[in-house]
């Protein structure tokens, strides 16, 4: 191995690098940011979601997913699948239509954009003439009907997007064929809905915005029936047999209409305002579906009483006497019903309702009594409470995996057992190589455990730390406890809840030991919890300790938040991770680093004031060390005071602007009139704006000094069994690195297992290293005699790692934001360094050791450092020689939150947030690659469709 | 306080003895002082070793006037901000001896107390329009004291004139190192930082690079005021008699490479405190690679140059101490006669 790691352009090494490293962004986990459209193909059983940034994502069976991006990055307004085809059409807000298709390519399907098209009217016509408002993908699969704002319906041929001008249905033509004086030109403005007759493809139902509905015969170009709604139309839906249809309206009403041959202008069968009599909001979409037992389902979106419930995002399901208004946590974008699509089936028999809300996907099981929610296998709302940190654990032992799943399943007893109803396509990707957990910490004090092994990131278990504390939030304050006869019958669904009761509960650091099941979690108010996995519910007292990190430092006053109040006495915990120790740092500043050693039963934690070590076996604080520089007032006052001062300065500058605005008004106000004043104001605003633009952004160039703020901020903590004092005896040690470039090393004496409870753990400071460049220390690592990083605690005991080489001399690797440095141990002398910032101007943001296997040979693998810089680049740096291997641009450098959220795995993969709700997964390894690979079947051409085709050709000829 | 005492001219003894005598005479046994004397030209010259002590004694005629100044009171920075110096061409590193005749009150401190604060380097290999400035942060509490900003500059390209983004000095902090050197000015365009071009790098990147190199910052600028350059390179300029014409050996580029890489390392030894003992500099591990070897070499160089600023009367000493001289020392033996009385002070 050494031979390969020599510097220079060794061709052997270059070849090996190609076998080891490869950069790919593989899949996006989570819920799409700002969804704007939803589509579903009952034929493919695929769901499509479009977003405001022009992305289109297709989902089928778990693992089956596709993604496409419109070049224009415009909002996707509508998605329509072409019936019985692997094709779909999207309409963007720039009025362009795009045809996408799924094609098989080397064993897997790919989503590709085939054509794009923008409808053009005759020269001189207003843009509204061609502004598309409704799209009907005809079952013949050959044409699209495009309803426009002007009322005309254009027909375009697929896939060429050729406009069949002779088949355009103009509003004039419709008006001519609709008798009666109740209609005028204006009633044929803006096509709101186009629906094909379920039994007769030659007839389409045209709904105009003003309430006129026309059943149009395509062959004869005649209006078969027309229906006069009194209210503004929102949407239409055919009953399965085509004998009736339902329309929904702006005033919150819906109307059922009978289509019979003897009456060409029928009156409504039934007109109902379900949440009347007071004014209601519009019903924007409606389904009317039949069942075997005869009782239909009516499902509609909106319609709530305007005054009292107008702010709710609801979908109401009515089935016989049952009626529930599902109340969503965010705006409903669209929804669809999954029902029997067999053409021979007598009734619809809806099985599930799929609702795309702005922040989450909710699926309701309509077959099970009580209409429970189905837990989606993908599209998880990662941001149901804002993510505050993440932690990845690779290769989870099966036992722990099963225990976590079992704890999680107990939390989901109310969920539906229905198999996932959107199950199109086949996942052909190989099984994930190992079980990986991604843990996300959230603002509301919860930790979510995600199965991150494969393409589908799904929730296994949710842990809440809130029970340990007394918070203002009343646990009985539940929105679901509405009485039986409450009207409307609202029922909250979904998990999105961005409002945190208490920001101090936020989780900041997580450390899970996969071998022992110990979990340490630390939060915003200096709280550190150590937990153990318990398969049963339990009631116990949480041991509580306080760590005064300021010690003897006098004269400081913490101006930040108070520490959390704890719940005394017995606390009931559900099965899963149950806390048994709580340490609260004093002052209660946010915990900035955390390390757990499950073998020694020690937990170390650090804040901006110092760090401490706690023995969680004996439940005793071993020591604390204050790292605060005496002059660092800012760190002491806490984060809130900083916010305050920022607010203050903002307020002041606003005041300044306002004052000068007022004075300019006064100056002119005497003789001038209002418009002049306005003019002056706008001119002033412009000047101010210009001034702002002219003021250059400048950066101060100054060497860091020991007196800088936040130098004591503990950035990293690390346990190592190494040679700290002399080269003959190794001992447990704790290492800490601060923002000011200081590294502290403590020698620990951990009693042997048999006397572990009798003797106390002792610690003694052995070394303190001050890096002269004073950049924040972001990583500390000890390399053994072979140059390999020391294994994790218990890794060797579980036979999952070679025992470290304790014969050769150990080396200390200190990673600061600016440099990587290797020192010898136990006598600290500098050996090697790599200066990133001085040479490239980039700074280290994240660093992890990763193991890279060769894709060519199974028995070669090596450890390297993966580094993410503030420029969003990922660099792979060899160990122990610190040679830059390769560099990949990964995240935009402006995407600060993306860079901050990045987490690396131990096998060369990583995740970062591309939006509050989505993780991008990437891989640096040639060997470990998790990406979707799936096949969507190509439909067979049936004779039935040929019939359609010839029929249409006839129609075309006739017209 | 004035004291008068006698010395035996033929047997002046050693400097240490003389120094002890002075402390004794003035009853200041534990106070560090600077000792100087007025030579025959009326210049104030230092006495700090046996040689110049002997020289001083030999010039006594018959009286030798000795000036003693408390060391902590000696204002070194006065050199840097002296109005006298600034009236002269700021680009000149040289305080010519005739300055001292006119302004004898300038204190010449002990050579071992001299330390470089800034320098212009590589004038012989850079285009006239560029200036490479080195700022030494160590050994001074003064802030570096400047700000940079984004801007655009006009370049001549094959397609004609083109506006390209650049990084510029936007502000100098009054009293800061950058301002007091007079080598950097507002609107100077920054071209390189420690040998690395900044083109294509963002303001934040360049900021980080400069801060990372702040202990030994070498920036190449295109001065906004290009008129000074002409003066610098013109022989007609009377004030810059200390010519910078190509007196460096031809191997300069190599030295530059070394200095950029090496010297910045030598001055940032990390510190270790073992078992709560005394802070110590972390030594280098036994060199295992080429780069380390070069590091140690450079370190040697650096030490030699640290006290390399000597009055020219001691030129011989200077040359014997520093076997290789670096960028601050622009003379070579051939030019020695020319600079016989020159005092090299880098600001």
PDB file of C-alpha atoms in Angstrom, chain A residues 696-704 724-725 764-774 818-819 821 823-824 826-833 835 837-843 870-871 893, chain B residues 137 142-150 170-171 196 201-205 207-215 217 261 264-265 268-276 282-285 288 292:
ATOM      1  CA  UNK A 696     -18.500  47.912  -1.764  1.00  0.00           C
ATOM      2  CA  UNK A 697     -18.402  44.715   0.160  1.00  0.00           C
ATOM      3  CA  UNK A 698     -15.099  44.679   1.882  1.00  0.00           C
ATOM      4  CA  UNK A 699     -13.287  42.138   3.966  1.00  0.00           C
ATOM      5  CA  UNK A 700     -10.900  42.865   6.759  1.00  0.00           C
ATOM      6  CA  UNK A 701      -7.515  41.215   6.557  1.00  0.00           C
ATOM      7  CA  UNK A 702      -6.305  40.528  10.036  1.00  0.00           C
ATOM      8  CA  UNK A 703      -4.368  37.788  11.698  1.00  0.00           C
ATOM      9  CA  UNK A 704      -6.317  35.845  14.264  1.00  0.00           C
ATOM     10  CA  UNK A 724      -0.004  10.138  25.409  1.00  0.00           C
ATOM     11  CA  UNK A 725       2.705  10.180  28.069  1.00  0.00           C
ATOM     12  CA  UNK A 764      -5.391  14.568  34.069  1.00  0.00           C
ATOM     13  CA  UNK A 765      -4.393  17.105  31.472  1.00  0.00           C
ATOM     14  CA  UNK A 766      -1.386  15.808  29.613  1.00  0.00           C
ATOM     15  CA  UNK A 767      -0.953  18.111  26.670  1.00  0.00           C
ATOM     16  CA  UNK A 768      -2.113  21.346  25.226  1.00  0.00           C
ATOM     17  CA  UNK A 769      -1.217  22.222  21.660  1.00  0.00           C
ATOM     18  CA  UNK A 770      -1.692  25.701  20.319  1.00  0.00           C
ATOM     19  CA  UNK A 771      -1.735  25.877  16.544  1.00  0.00           C
ATOM     20  CA  UNK A 772      -0.113  29.138  15.608  1.00  0.00           C
ATOM     21  CA  UNK A 773      -2.497  29.768  12.758  1.00  0.00           C
ATOM     22  CA  UNK A 774      -5.304  29.676  15.314  1.00  0.00           C
ATOM     23  CA  UNK A 818      -7.143  25.792   7.267  1.00  0.00           C
ATOM     24  CA  UNK A 819      -4.636  22.985   7.574  1.00  0.00           C
ATOM     25  CA  UNK A 821      -1.275  18.460  10.396  1.00  0.00           C
ATOM     26  CA  UNK A 823       2.219  15.139  14.776  1.00  0.00           C
ATOM     27  CA  UNK A 824       4.151  12.305  16.333  1.00  0.00           C
ATOM     28  CA  UNK A 826       3.827  10.689  22.526  1.00  0.00           C
ATOM     29  CA  UNK A 827       6.392  13.416  22.008  1.00  0.00           C
ATOM     30  CA  UNK A 828       4.599  15.956  19.929  1.00  0.00           C
ATOM     31  CA  UNK A 829       6.664  16.996  16.973  1.00  0.00           C
ATOM     32  CA  UNK A 830       5.232  18.096  13.708  1.00  0.00           C
ATOM     33  CA  UNK A 831       5.632  15.664  10.905  1.00  0.00           C
ATOM     34  CA  UNK A 832       3.497  16.607   7.943  1.00  0.00           C
ATOM     35  CA  UNK A 833       1.059  19.217   6.939  1.00  0.00           C
ATOM     36  CA  UNK A 835      -2.223  23.813   3.965  1.00  0.00           C
ATOM     37  CA  UNK A 837      -6.439  27.667   2.856  1.00  0.00           C
ATOM     38  CA  UNK A 838      -3.065  29.213   2.214  1.00  0.00           C
ATOM     39  CA  UNK A 839      -2.883  27.496  -1.143  1.00  0.00           C
ATOM     40  CA  UNK A 840      -6.456  27.408  -2.364  1.00  0.00           C
ATOM     41  CA  UNK A 841      -8.411  29.826  -0.267  1.00  0.00           C
ATOM     42  CA  UNK A 842     -10.843  27.156   0.860  1.00  0.00           C
ATOM     43  CA  UNK A 843     -11.656  26.102   4.392  1.00  0.00           C
ATOM     44  CA  UNK A 870     -16.635  26.053   2.308  1.00  0.00           C
ATOM     45  CA  UNK A 871     -16.574  26.267  -1.481  1.00  0.00           C
ATOM     46  CA  UNK A 893     -20.650  27.641  -2.501  1.00  0.00           C
TER      47      UNK A 893
ATOM     48  CA  UNK B 137       3.111  40.069  11.319  1.00  0.00           C
ATOM     49  CA  UNK B 142       0.274  46.264  15.134  1.00  0.00           C
ATOM     50  CA  UNK B 143      -2.656  45.036  13.133  1.00  0.00           C
ATOM     51  CA  UNK B 144      -2.074  44.211   9.497  1.00  0.00           C
ATOM     52  CA  UNK B 145      -4.740  46.759   8.987  1.00  0.00           C
ATOM     53  CA  UNK B 146      -6.209  46.639   5.525  1.00  0.00           C
ATOM     54  CA  UNK B 147      -9.398  45.685   3.756  1.00  0.00           C
ATOM     55  CA  UNK B 148      -9.999  44.233   0.329  1.00  0.00           C
ATOM     56  CA  UNK B 149     -12.964  44.438  -2.016  1.00  0.00           C
ATOM     57  CA  UNK B 150     -14.191  43.178  -5.356  1.00  0.00           C
ATOM     58  CA  UNK B 170     -10.294  49.121  -0.257  1.00  0.00           C
ATOM     59  CA  UNK B 171      -9.104  50.649   2.970  1.00  0.00           C
ATOM     60  CA  UNK B 196      -0.742  32.070  -5.750  1.00  0.00           C
ATOM     61  CA  UNK B 201     -10.977  33.374  -6.769  1.00  0.00           C
ATOM     62  CA  UNK B 202     -13.748  35.010  -4.822  1.00  0.00           C
ATOM     63  CA  UNK B 203     -13.305  37.802  -2.328  1.00  0.00           C
ATOM     64  CA  UNK B 204     -13.942  35.382   0.499  1.00  0.00           C
ATOM     65  CA  UNK B 205     -11.385  32.958  -0.835  1.00  0.00           C
ATOM     66  CA  UNK B 207      -9.632  36.846   2.384  1.00  0.00           C
ATOM     67  CA  UNK B 208      -9.167  33.352   3.745  1.00  0.00           C
ATOM     68  CA  UNK B 209      -5.869  32.969   1.906  1.00  0.00           C
ATOM     69  CA  UNK B 210      -4.551  36.229   3.264  1.00  0.00           C
ATOM     70  CA  UNK B 211      -5.601  35.432   6.798  1.00  0.00           C
ATOM     71  CA  UNK B 212      -4.123  31.962   6.534  1.00  0.00           C
ATOM     72  CA  UNK B 213      -0.853  33.567   5.476  1.00  0.00           C
ATOM     73  CA  UNK B 214      -1.166  36.531   7.793  1.00  0.00           C
ATOM     74  CA  UNK B 215       1.987  35.710   9.751  1.00  0.00           C
ATOM     75  CA  UNK B 217       1.983  37.697   3.972  1.00  0.00           C
ATOM     76  CA  UNK B 261       7.083  27.908   0.506  1.00  0.00           C
ATOM     77  CA  UNK B 264       6.063  31.004   5.881  1.00  0.00           C
ATOM     78  CA  UNK B 265       6.423  27.696   7.600  1.00  0.00           C
ATOM     79  CA  UNK B 268       4.517  29.372  12.628  1.00  0.00           C
ATOM     80  CA  UNK B 269       5.689  26.712  14.964  1.00  0.00           C
ATOM     81  CA  UNK B 270       2.834  25.487  17.068  1.00  0.00           C
ATOM     82  CA  UNK B 271       3.205  25.452  20.778  1.00  0.00           C
ATOM     83  CA  UNK B 272       2.880  22.542  23.118  1.00  0.00           C
ATOM     84  CA  UNK B 273       2.379  22.568  26.850  1.00  0.00           C
ATOM     85  CA  UNK B 274       3.167  19.208  28.387  1.00  0.00           C
ATOM     86  CA  UNK B 275       1.623  18.357  31.728  1.00  0.00           C
ATOM     87  CA  UNK B 276       0.768  21.972  32.389  1.00  0.00           C
ATOM     88  CA  UNK B 282       6.761  22.034  18.698  1.00  0.00           C
ATOM     89  CA  UNK B 283       9.860  20.704  17.026  1.00  0.00           C
ATOM     90  CA  UNK B 284       9.893  19.227  13.581  1.00  0.00           C
ATOM     91  CA  UNK B 285      10.028  15.496  13.445  1.00  0.00           C
ATOM     92  CA  UNK B 288      11.479  12.092   6.260  1.00  0.00           C
ATOM     93  CA  UNK B 292      10.907  18.811   5.300  1.00  0.00           C
TER      94      UNK B 292
END
